mmCIF file of C-alpha atoms in Angstrom:
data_model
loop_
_atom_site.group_PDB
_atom_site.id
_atom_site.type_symbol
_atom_site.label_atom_id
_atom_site.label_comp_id
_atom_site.label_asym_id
_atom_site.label_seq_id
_atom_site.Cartn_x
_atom_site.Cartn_y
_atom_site.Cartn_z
ATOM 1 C CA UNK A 172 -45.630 -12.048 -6.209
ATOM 2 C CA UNK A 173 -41.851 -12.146 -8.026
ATOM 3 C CA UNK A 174 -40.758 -10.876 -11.243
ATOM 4 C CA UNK A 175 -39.849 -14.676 -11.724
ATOM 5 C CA UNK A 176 -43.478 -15.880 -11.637
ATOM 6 C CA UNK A 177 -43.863 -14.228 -15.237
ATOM 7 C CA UNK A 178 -40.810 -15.058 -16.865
ATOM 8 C CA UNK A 179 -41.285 -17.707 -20.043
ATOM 9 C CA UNK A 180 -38.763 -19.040 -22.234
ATOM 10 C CA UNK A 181 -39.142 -17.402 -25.166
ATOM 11 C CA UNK A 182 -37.716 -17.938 -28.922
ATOM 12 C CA UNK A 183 -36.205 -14.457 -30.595
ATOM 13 C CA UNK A 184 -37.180 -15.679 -34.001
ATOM 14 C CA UNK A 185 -40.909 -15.490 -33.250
ATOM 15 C CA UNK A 186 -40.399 -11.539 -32.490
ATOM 16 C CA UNK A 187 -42.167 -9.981 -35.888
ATOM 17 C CA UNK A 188 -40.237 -7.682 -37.530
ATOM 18 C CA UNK A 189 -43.337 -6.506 -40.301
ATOM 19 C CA UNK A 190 -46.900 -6.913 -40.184
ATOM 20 C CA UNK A 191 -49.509 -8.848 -42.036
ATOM 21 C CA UNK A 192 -51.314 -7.559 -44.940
ATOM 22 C CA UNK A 193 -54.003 -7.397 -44.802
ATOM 23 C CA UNK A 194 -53.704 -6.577 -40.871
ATOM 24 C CA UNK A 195 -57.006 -8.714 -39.622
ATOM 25 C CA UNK A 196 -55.168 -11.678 -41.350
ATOM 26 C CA UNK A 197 -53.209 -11.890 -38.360
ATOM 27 C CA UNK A 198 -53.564 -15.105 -36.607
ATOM 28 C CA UNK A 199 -55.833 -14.930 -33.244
ATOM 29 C CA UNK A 200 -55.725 -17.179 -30.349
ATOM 30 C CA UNK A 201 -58.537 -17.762 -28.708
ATOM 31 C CA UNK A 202 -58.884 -18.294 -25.056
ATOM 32 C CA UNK A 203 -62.374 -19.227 -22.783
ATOM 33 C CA UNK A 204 -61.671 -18.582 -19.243
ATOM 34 C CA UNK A 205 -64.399 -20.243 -18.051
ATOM 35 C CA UNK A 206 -64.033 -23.564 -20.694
ATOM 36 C CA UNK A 207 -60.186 -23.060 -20.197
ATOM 37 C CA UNK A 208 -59.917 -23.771 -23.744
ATOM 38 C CA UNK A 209 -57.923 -22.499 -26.500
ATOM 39 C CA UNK A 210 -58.610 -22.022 -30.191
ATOM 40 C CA UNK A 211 -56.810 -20.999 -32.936
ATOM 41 C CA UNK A 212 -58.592 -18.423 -35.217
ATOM 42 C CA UNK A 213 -57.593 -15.304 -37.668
ATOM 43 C CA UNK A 214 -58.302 -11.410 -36.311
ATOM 44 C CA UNK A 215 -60.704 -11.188 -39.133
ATOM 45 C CA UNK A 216 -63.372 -13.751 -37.615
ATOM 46 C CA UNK A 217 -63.453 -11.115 -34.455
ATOM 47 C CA UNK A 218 -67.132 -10.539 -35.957
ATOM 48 C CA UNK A 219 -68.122 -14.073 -35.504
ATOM 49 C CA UNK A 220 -66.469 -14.388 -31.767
ATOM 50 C CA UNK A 221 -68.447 -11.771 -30.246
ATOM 51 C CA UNK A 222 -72.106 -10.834 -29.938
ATOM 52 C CA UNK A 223 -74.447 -8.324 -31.119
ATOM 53 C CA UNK A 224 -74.395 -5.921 -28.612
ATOM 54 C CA UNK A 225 -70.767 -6.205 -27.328
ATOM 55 C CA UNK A 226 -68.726 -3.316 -27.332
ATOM 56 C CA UNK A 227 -65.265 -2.741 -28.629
ATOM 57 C CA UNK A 228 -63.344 0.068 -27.080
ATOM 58 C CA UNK A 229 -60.258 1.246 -28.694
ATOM 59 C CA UNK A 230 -57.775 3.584 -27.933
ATOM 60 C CA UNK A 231 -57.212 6.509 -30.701
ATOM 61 C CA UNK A 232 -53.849 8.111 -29.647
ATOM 62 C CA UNK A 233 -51.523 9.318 -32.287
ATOM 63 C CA UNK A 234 -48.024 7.858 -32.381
ATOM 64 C CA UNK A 235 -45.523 11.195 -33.005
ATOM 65 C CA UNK A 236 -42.681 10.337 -35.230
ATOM 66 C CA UNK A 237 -40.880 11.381 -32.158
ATOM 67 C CA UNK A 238 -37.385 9.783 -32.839
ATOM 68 C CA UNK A 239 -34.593 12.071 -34.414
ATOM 69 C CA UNK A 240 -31.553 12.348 -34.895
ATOM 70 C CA UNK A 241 -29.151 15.135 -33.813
ATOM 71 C CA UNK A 242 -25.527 16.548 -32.667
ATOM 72 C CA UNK A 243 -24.145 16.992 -29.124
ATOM 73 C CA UNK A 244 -22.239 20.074 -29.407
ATOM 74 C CA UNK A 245 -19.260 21.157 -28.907
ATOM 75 C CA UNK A 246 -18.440 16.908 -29.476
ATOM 76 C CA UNK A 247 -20.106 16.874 -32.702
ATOM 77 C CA UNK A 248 -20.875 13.130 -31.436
ATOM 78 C CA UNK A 249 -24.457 11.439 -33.558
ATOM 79 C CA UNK A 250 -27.382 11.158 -30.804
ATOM 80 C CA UNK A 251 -30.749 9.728 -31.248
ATOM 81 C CA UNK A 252 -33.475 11.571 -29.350
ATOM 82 C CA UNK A 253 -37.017 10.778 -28.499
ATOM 83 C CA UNK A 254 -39.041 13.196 -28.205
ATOM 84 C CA UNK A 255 -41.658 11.847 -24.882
ATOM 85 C CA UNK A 256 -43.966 14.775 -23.648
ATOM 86 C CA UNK A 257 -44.925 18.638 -24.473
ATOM 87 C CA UNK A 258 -44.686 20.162 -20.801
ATOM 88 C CA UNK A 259 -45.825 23.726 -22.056
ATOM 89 C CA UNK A 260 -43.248 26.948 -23.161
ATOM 90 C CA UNK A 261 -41.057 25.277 -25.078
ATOM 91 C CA UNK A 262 -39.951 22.112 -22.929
ATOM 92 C CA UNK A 263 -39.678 18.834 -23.870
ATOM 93 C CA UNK A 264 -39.520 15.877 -21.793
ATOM 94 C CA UNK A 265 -36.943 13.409 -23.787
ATOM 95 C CA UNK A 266 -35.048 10.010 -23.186
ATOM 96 C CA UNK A 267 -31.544 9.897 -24.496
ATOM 97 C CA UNK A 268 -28.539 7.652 -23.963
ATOM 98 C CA UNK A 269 -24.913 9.199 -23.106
ATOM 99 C CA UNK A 270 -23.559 11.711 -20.987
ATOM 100 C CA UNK A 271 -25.268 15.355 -20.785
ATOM 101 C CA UNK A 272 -25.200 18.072 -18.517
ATOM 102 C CA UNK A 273 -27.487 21.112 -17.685
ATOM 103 C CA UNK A 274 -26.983 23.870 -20.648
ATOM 104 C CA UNK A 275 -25.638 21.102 -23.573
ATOM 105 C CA UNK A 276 -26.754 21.677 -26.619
ATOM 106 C CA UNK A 277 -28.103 19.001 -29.234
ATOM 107 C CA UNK A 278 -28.243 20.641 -32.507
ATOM 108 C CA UNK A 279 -30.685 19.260 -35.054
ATOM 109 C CA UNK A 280 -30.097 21.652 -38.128
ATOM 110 C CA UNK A 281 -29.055 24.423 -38.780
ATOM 111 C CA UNK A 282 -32.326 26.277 -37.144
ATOM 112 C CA UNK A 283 -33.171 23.857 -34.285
ATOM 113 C CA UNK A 284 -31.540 22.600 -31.373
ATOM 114 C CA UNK A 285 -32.513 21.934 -28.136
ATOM 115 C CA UNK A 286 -30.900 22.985 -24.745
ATOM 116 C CA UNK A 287 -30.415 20.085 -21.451
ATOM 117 C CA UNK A 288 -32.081 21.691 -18.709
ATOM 118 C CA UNK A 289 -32.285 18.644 -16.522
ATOM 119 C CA UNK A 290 -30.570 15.735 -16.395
ATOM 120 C CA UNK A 291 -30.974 13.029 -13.527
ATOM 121 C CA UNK A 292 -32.947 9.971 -12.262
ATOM 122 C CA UNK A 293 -36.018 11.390 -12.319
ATOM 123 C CA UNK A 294 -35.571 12.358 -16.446
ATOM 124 C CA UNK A 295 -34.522 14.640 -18.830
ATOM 125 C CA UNK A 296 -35.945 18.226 -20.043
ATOM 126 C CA UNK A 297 -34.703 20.438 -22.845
ATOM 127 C CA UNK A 298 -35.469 23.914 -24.263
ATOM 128 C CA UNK A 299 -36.292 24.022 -27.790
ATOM 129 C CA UNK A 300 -35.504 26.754 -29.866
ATOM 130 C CA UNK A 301 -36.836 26.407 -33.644
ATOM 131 C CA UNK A 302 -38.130 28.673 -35.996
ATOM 132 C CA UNK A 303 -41.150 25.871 -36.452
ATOM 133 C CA UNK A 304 -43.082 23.927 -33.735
ATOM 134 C CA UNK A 305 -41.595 20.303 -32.311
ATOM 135 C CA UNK A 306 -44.726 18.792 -33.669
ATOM 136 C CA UNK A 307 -43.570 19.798 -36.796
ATOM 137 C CA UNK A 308 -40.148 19.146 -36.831
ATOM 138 C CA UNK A 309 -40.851 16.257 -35.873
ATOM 139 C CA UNK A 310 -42.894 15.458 -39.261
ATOM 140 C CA UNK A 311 -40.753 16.827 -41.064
ATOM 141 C CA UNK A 312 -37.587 14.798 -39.897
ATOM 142 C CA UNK A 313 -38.618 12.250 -37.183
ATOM 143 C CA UNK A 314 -38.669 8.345 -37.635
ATOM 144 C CA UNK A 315 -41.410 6.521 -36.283
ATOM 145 C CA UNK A 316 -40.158 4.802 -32.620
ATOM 146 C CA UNK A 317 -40.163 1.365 -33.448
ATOM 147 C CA UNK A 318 -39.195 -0.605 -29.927
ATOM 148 C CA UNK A 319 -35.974 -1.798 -29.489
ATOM 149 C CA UNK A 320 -36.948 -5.651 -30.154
ATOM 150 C CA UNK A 321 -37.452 -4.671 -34.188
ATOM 151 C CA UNK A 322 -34.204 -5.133 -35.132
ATOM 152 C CA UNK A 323 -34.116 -2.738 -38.437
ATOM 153 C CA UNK A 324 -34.673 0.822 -39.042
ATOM 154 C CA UNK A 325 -37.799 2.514 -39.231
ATOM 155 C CA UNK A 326 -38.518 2.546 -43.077
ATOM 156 C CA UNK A 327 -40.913 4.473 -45.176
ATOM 157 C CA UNK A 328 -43.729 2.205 -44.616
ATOM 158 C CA UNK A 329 -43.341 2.337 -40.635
ATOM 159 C CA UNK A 330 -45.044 5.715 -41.006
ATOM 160 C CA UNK A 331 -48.598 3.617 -41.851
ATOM 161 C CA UNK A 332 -47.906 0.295 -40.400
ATOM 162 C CA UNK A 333 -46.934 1.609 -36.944
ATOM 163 C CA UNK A 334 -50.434 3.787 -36.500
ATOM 164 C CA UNK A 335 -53.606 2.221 -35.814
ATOM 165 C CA UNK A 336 -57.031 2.830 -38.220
ATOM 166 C CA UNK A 337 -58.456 5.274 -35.506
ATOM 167 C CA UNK A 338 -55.501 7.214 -34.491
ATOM 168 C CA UNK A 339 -56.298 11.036 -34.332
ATOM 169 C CA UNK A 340 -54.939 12.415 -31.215
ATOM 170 C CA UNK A 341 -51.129 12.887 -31.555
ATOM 171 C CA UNK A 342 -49.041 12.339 -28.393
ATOM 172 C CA UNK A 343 -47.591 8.575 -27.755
ATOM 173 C CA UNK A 344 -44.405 7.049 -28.312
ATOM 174 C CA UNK A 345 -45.428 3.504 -29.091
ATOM 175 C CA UNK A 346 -48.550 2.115 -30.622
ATOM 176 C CA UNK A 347 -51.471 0.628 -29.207
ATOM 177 C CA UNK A 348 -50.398 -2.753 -30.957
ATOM 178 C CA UNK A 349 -53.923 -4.505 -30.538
ATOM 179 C CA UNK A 350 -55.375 -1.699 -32.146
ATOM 180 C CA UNK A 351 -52.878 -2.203 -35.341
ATOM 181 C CA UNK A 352 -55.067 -5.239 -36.150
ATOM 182 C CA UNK A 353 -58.062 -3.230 -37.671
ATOM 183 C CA UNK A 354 -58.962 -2.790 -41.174
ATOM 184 C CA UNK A 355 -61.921 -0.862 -42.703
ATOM 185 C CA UNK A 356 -63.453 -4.538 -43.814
ATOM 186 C CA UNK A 357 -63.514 -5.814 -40.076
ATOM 187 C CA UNK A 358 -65.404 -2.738 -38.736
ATOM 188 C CA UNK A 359 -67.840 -3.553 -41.645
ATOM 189 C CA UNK A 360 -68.332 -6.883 -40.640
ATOM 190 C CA UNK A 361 -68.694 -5.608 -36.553
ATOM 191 C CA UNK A 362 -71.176 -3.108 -37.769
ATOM 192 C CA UNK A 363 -72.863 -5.890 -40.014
ATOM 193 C CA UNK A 364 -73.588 -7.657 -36.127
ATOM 194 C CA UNK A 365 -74.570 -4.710 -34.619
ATOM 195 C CA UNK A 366 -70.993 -4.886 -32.601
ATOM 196 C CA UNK A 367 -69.933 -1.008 -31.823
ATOM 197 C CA UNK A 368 -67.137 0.620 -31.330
ATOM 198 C CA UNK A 369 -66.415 3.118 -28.870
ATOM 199 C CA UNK A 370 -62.981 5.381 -28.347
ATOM 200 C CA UNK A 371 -60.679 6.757 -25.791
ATOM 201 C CA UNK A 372 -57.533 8.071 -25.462
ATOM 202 C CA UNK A 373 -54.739 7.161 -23.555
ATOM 203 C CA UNK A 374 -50.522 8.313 -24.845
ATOM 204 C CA UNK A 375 -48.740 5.772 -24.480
ATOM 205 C CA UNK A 376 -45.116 6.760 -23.053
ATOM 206 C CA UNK A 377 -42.509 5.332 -20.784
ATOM 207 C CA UNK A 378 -45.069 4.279 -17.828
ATOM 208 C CA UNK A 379 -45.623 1.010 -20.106
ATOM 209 C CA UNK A 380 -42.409 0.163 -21.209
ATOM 210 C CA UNK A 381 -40.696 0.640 -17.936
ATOM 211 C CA UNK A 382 -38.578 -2.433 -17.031
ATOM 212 C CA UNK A 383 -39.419 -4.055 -13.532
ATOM 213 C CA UNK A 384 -35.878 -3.836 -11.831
ATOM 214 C CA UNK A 385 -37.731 -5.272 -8.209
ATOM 215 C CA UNK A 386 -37.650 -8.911 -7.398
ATOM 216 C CA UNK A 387 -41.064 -7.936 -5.797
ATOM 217 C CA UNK A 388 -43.708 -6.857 -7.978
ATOM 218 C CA UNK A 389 -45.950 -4.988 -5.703
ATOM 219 C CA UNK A 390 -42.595 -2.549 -5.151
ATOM 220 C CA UNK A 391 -42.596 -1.589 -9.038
ATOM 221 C CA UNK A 392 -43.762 2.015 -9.510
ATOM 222 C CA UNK A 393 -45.834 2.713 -12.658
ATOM 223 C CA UNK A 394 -45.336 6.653 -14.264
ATOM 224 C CA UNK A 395 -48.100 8.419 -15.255
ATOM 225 C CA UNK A 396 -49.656 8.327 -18.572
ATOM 226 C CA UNK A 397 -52.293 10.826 -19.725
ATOM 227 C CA UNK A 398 -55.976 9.541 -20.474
ATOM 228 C CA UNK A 399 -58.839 11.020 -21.768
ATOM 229 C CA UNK A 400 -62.423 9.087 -21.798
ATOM 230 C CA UNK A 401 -65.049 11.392 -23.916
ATOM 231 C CA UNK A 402 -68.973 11.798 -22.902
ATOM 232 C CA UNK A 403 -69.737 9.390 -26.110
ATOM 233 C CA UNK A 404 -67.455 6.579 -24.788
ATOM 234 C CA UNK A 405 -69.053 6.439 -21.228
ATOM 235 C CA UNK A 406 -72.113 6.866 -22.607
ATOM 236 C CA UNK A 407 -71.752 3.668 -24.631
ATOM 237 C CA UNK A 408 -70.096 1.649 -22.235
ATOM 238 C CA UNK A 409 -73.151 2.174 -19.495
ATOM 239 C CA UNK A 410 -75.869 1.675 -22.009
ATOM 240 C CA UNK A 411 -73.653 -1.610 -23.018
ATOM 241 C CA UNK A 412 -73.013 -2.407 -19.304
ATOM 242 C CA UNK A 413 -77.089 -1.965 -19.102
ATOM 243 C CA UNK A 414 -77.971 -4.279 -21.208
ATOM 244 C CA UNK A 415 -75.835 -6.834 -20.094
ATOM 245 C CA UNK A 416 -73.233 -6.944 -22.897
ATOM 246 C CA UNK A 417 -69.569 -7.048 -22.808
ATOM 247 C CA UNK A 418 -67.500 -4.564 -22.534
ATOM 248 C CA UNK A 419 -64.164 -5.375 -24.924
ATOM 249 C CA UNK A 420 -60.929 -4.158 -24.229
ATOM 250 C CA UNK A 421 -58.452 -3.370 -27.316
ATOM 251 C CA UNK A 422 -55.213 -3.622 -25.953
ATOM 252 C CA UNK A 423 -53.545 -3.117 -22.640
ATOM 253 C CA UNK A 424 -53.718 0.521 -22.132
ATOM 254 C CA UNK A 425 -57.550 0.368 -22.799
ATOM 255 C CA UNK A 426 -58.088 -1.444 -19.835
ATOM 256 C CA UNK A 427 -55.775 0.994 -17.570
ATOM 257 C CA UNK A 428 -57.800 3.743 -18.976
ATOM 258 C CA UNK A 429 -61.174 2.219 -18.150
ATOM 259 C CA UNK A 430 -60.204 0.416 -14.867
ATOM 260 C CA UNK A 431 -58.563 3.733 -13.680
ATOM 261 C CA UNK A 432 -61.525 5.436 -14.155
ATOM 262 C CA UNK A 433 -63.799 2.871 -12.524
ATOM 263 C CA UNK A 434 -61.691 2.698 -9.327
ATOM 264 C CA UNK A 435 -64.118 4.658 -7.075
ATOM 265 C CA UNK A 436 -67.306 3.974 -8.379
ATOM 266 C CA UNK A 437 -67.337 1.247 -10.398
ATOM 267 C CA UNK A 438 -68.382 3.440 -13.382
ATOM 268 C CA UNK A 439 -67.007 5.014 -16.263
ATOM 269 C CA UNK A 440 -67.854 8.588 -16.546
ATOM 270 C CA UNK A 441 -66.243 11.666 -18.927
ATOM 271 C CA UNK A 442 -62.456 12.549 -17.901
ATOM 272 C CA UNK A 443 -59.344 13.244 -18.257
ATOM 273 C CA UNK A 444 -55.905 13.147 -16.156
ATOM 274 C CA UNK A 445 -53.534 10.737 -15.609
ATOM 275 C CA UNK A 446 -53.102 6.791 -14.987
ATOM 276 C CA UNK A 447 -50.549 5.574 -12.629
ATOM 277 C CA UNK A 448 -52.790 2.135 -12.569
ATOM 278 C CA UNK A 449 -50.560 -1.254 -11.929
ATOM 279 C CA UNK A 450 -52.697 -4.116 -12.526
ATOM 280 C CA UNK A 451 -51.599 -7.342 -10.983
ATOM 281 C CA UNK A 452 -52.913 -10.974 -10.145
ATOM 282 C CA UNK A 453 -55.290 -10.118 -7.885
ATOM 283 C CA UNK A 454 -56.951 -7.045 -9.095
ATOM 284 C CA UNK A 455 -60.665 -6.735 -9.127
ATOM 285 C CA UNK A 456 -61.602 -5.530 -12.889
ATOM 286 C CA UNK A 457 -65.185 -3.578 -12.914
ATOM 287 C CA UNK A 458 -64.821 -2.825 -16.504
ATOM 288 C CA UNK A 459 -64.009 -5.143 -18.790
ATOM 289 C CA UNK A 460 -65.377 -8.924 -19.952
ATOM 290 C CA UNK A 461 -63.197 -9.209 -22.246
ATOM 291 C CA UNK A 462 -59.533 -8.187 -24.193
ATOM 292 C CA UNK A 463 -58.094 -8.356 -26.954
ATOM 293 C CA UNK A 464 -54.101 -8.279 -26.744
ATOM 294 C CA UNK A 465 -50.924 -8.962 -28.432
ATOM 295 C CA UNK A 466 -47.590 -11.062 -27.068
ATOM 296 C CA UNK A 467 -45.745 -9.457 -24.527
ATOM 297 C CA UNK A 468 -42.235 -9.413 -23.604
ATOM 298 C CA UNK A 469 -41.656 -11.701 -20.086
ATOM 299 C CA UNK A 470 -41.383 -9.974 -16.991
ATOM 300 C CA UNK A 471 -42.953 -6.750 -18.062
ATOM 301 C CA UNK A 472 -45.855 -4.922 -16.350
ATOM 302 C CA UNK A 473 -48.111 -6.302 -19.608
ATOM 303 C CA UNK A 474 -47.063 -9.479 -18.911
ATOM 304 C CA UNK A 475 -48.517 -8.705 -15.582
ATOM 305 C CA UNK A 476 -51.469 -7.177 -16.684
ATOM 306 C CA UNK A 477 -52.688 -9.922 -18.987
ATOM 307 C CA UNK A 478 -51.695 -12.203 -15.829
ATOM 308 C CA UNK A 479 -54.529 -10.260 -13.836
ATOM 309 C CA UNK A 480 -56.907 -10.651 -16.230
ATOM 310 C CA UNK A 481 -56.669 -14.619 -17.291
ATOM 311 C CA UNK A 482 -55.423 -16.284 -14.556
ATOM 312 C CA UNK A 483 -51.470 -16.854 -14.062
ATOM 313 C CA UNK A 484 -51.750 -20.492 -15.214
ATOM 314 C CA UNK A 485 -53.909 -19.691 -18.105
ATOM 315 C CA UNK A 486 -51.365 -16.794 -19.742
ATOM 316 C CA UNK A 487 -48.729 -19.227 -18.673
ATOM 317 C CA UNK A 488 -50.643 -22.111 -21.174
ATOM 318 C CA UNK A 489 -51.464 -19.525 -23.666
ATOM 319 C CA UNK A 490 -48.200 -18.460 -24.638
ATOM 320 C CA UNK A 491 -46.637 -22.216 -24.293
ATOM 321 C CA UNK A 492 -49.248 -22.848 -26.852
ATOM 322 C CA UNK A 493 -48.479 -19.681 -29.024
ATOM 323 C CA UNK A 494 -44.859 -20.472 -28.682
ATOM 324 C CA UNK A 495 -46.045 -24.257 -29.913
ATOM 325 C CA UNK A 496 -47.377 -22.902 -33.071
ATOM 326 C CA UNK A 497 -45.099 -20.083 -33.839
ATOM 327 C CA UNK A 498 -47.400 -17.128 -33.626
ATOM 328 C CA UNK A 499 -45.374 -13.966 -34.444
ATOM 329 C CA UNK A 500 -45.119 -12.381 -31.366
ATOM 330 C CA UNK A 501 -44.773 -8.507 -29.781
ATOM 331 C CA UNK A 502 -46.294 -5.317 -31.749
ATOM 332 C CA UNK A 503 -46.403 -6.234 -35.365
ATOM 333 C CA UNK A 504 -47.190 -9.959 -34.483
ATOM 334 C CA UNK A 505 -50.507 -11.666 -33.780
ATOM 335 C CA UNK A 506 -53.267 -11.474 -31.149
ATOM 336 C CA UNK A 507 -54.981 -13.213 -28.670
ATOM 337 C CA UNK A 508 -58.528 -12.753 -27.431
ATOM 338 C CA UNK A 509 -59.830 -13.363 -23.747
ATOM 339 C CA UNK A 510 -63.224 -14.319 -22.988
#
């Protein structure tokens, strides 16, 4: 297929800039694959859209307030950095914009800085050198990373609104926006119709965000993101799958982490590694029934995703009609649930 076929017009004042609060307030389209119908609902009726039974999985990652600012020395010249991935004694995969070379310094304070120890297509590394961990500089002086669309800076309340109700393992970049959605109320209510909830991990970094720069899709290269699915999670999902319930995706990288794990087998089972899964029109999902999404930029691998899973002609309907009614659109907008 071409990157074309997934391009939408689009208007910039529909990109949300804060949440909803209460979060499950957030408006909810509803679309039946089978009816090819479309409804308009609220997250908070998610209770009364699935059945006793179904299972919600969710993804728990952390999101690091990995953006900081610091110093390229000798220049003295303001960069922002953001921190990506912990590769072990002291190195840092990062993404930063300008011109560096191997053994450049970045200077944070007066006690941290961080040394370029590669520099080229493939990414950049750095030494650290702090008195105190990167984890906790990071706490200490990171912003949350807000994507580029959110035209502000991160504020105060960024540090809550931008992290999800079950985040607990620190190590994305971005948020599992579908996730953002849940409030202590809703999992009442899900519990109230015998609806669980079951958790995995996947860190969200680059890999999801990475522009397609092909005019053919099937010559797009996804990175790897790391995934962990715990012996509770499978369990549920088989005795779920068992019974013939759904299985219900929250958010994107949910269904990379179960539909990577399925590949071989067809079954879920305890794991961990990474996910270099591109899901396309076409793909043959052994997982999930159902998913539960936000609005996506156009030509992304989302987009794509999302594509795969309601039909091209379907998304293509869906967000002409969310477009129709001004739903607030991309990671602090609204939702839309497949069926």
């Amino acid at each position: 297929m071409q990157l074309s076929d997934f391009d939408f017009p689009f208007d910039p004042s529909l990109v949300a800039t804060q949440p909803v609060i209460p979060r499950d307030r957030a408006r909810l389209l509803c679309l039946d694959r089978t009816a090819q119908t479309l409804g308009h609902r609220h997250v908070a009726d998610l209770s009364s859209l699935l059945d006793p039974g179904d299972l919600l999985v969710v993804n728990d990652t952390r999101v690091m307030a990995a953006r900081i600012a610091g110093r390229k020395q000798p220049s003295g010249t303001v960069v922002e950095v953001l921190f990506v991935k912990d590769l072990g004694d002291g190195i840092w995969e990062i993404m930063v914009k300008g011109s560096f070379h191997a053994g450049q310094v970045i200077e944070f304070n007066r006690q941290s800085h961080a040394i370029i120890v590669k520099r080229d297509a493939g990414g950049t590394q750095v030494k650290v050198e702090s008195p105190i961990p990167v984890v906790q500089l990071l706490r200490e002086s990171g912003q949350m990373p807000l994507p580029p669309y959110i035209k502000r800076p991160p504020s105060r309340d960024d540090h809550g609104w931008y992290q999800t109700l079950f985040a607990k393992h620190e190590g994305a970049i971005a948020a599992p926006t579908a996730g953002l959605h849940f409030t202590a109320d809703l999992l009442s209510r899900l519990a109230e119709r015998a609806i669980q909830v079951a958790m995995i991990t996947l860190h969200v970094g680059p890999a999801t965000f990475k522009p397609v720069t092909v005019e053919r899709i099937e010559d797009h290269e996804m990175g790897a993101e790391y995934f962990e699915i715990g012996g509770e999670a499978a369990r549920a999902i088989a005795q779920t799958r068992q019974a013939g319930r759904r299985v219900v995706a929250v958010g994107t990288t949910v269904v990379r982490t179960l539909e990577t794990a399925a590949r071989e087998t067809g079954v879920v089972a305890p794991m961990s590694g990474e996910s270099r899964l591109f899901i396309t029109p076409g793909f043959e999902f052994k997982v999930v029934d159902a998913l539960m999404t936000n609005f996506h930029l156009p030509r992304t691998t989302l987009v794509m995703l999302v594509s795969a899973f309601a039909g091209t002609e379907s998304m293509r309907k869906a967000y002409a009609e969310a477009v129709r009614e001004r739903y607030r659109f991309y990671s602090y907008g609204d939702a839309m649930l497949i069926l």
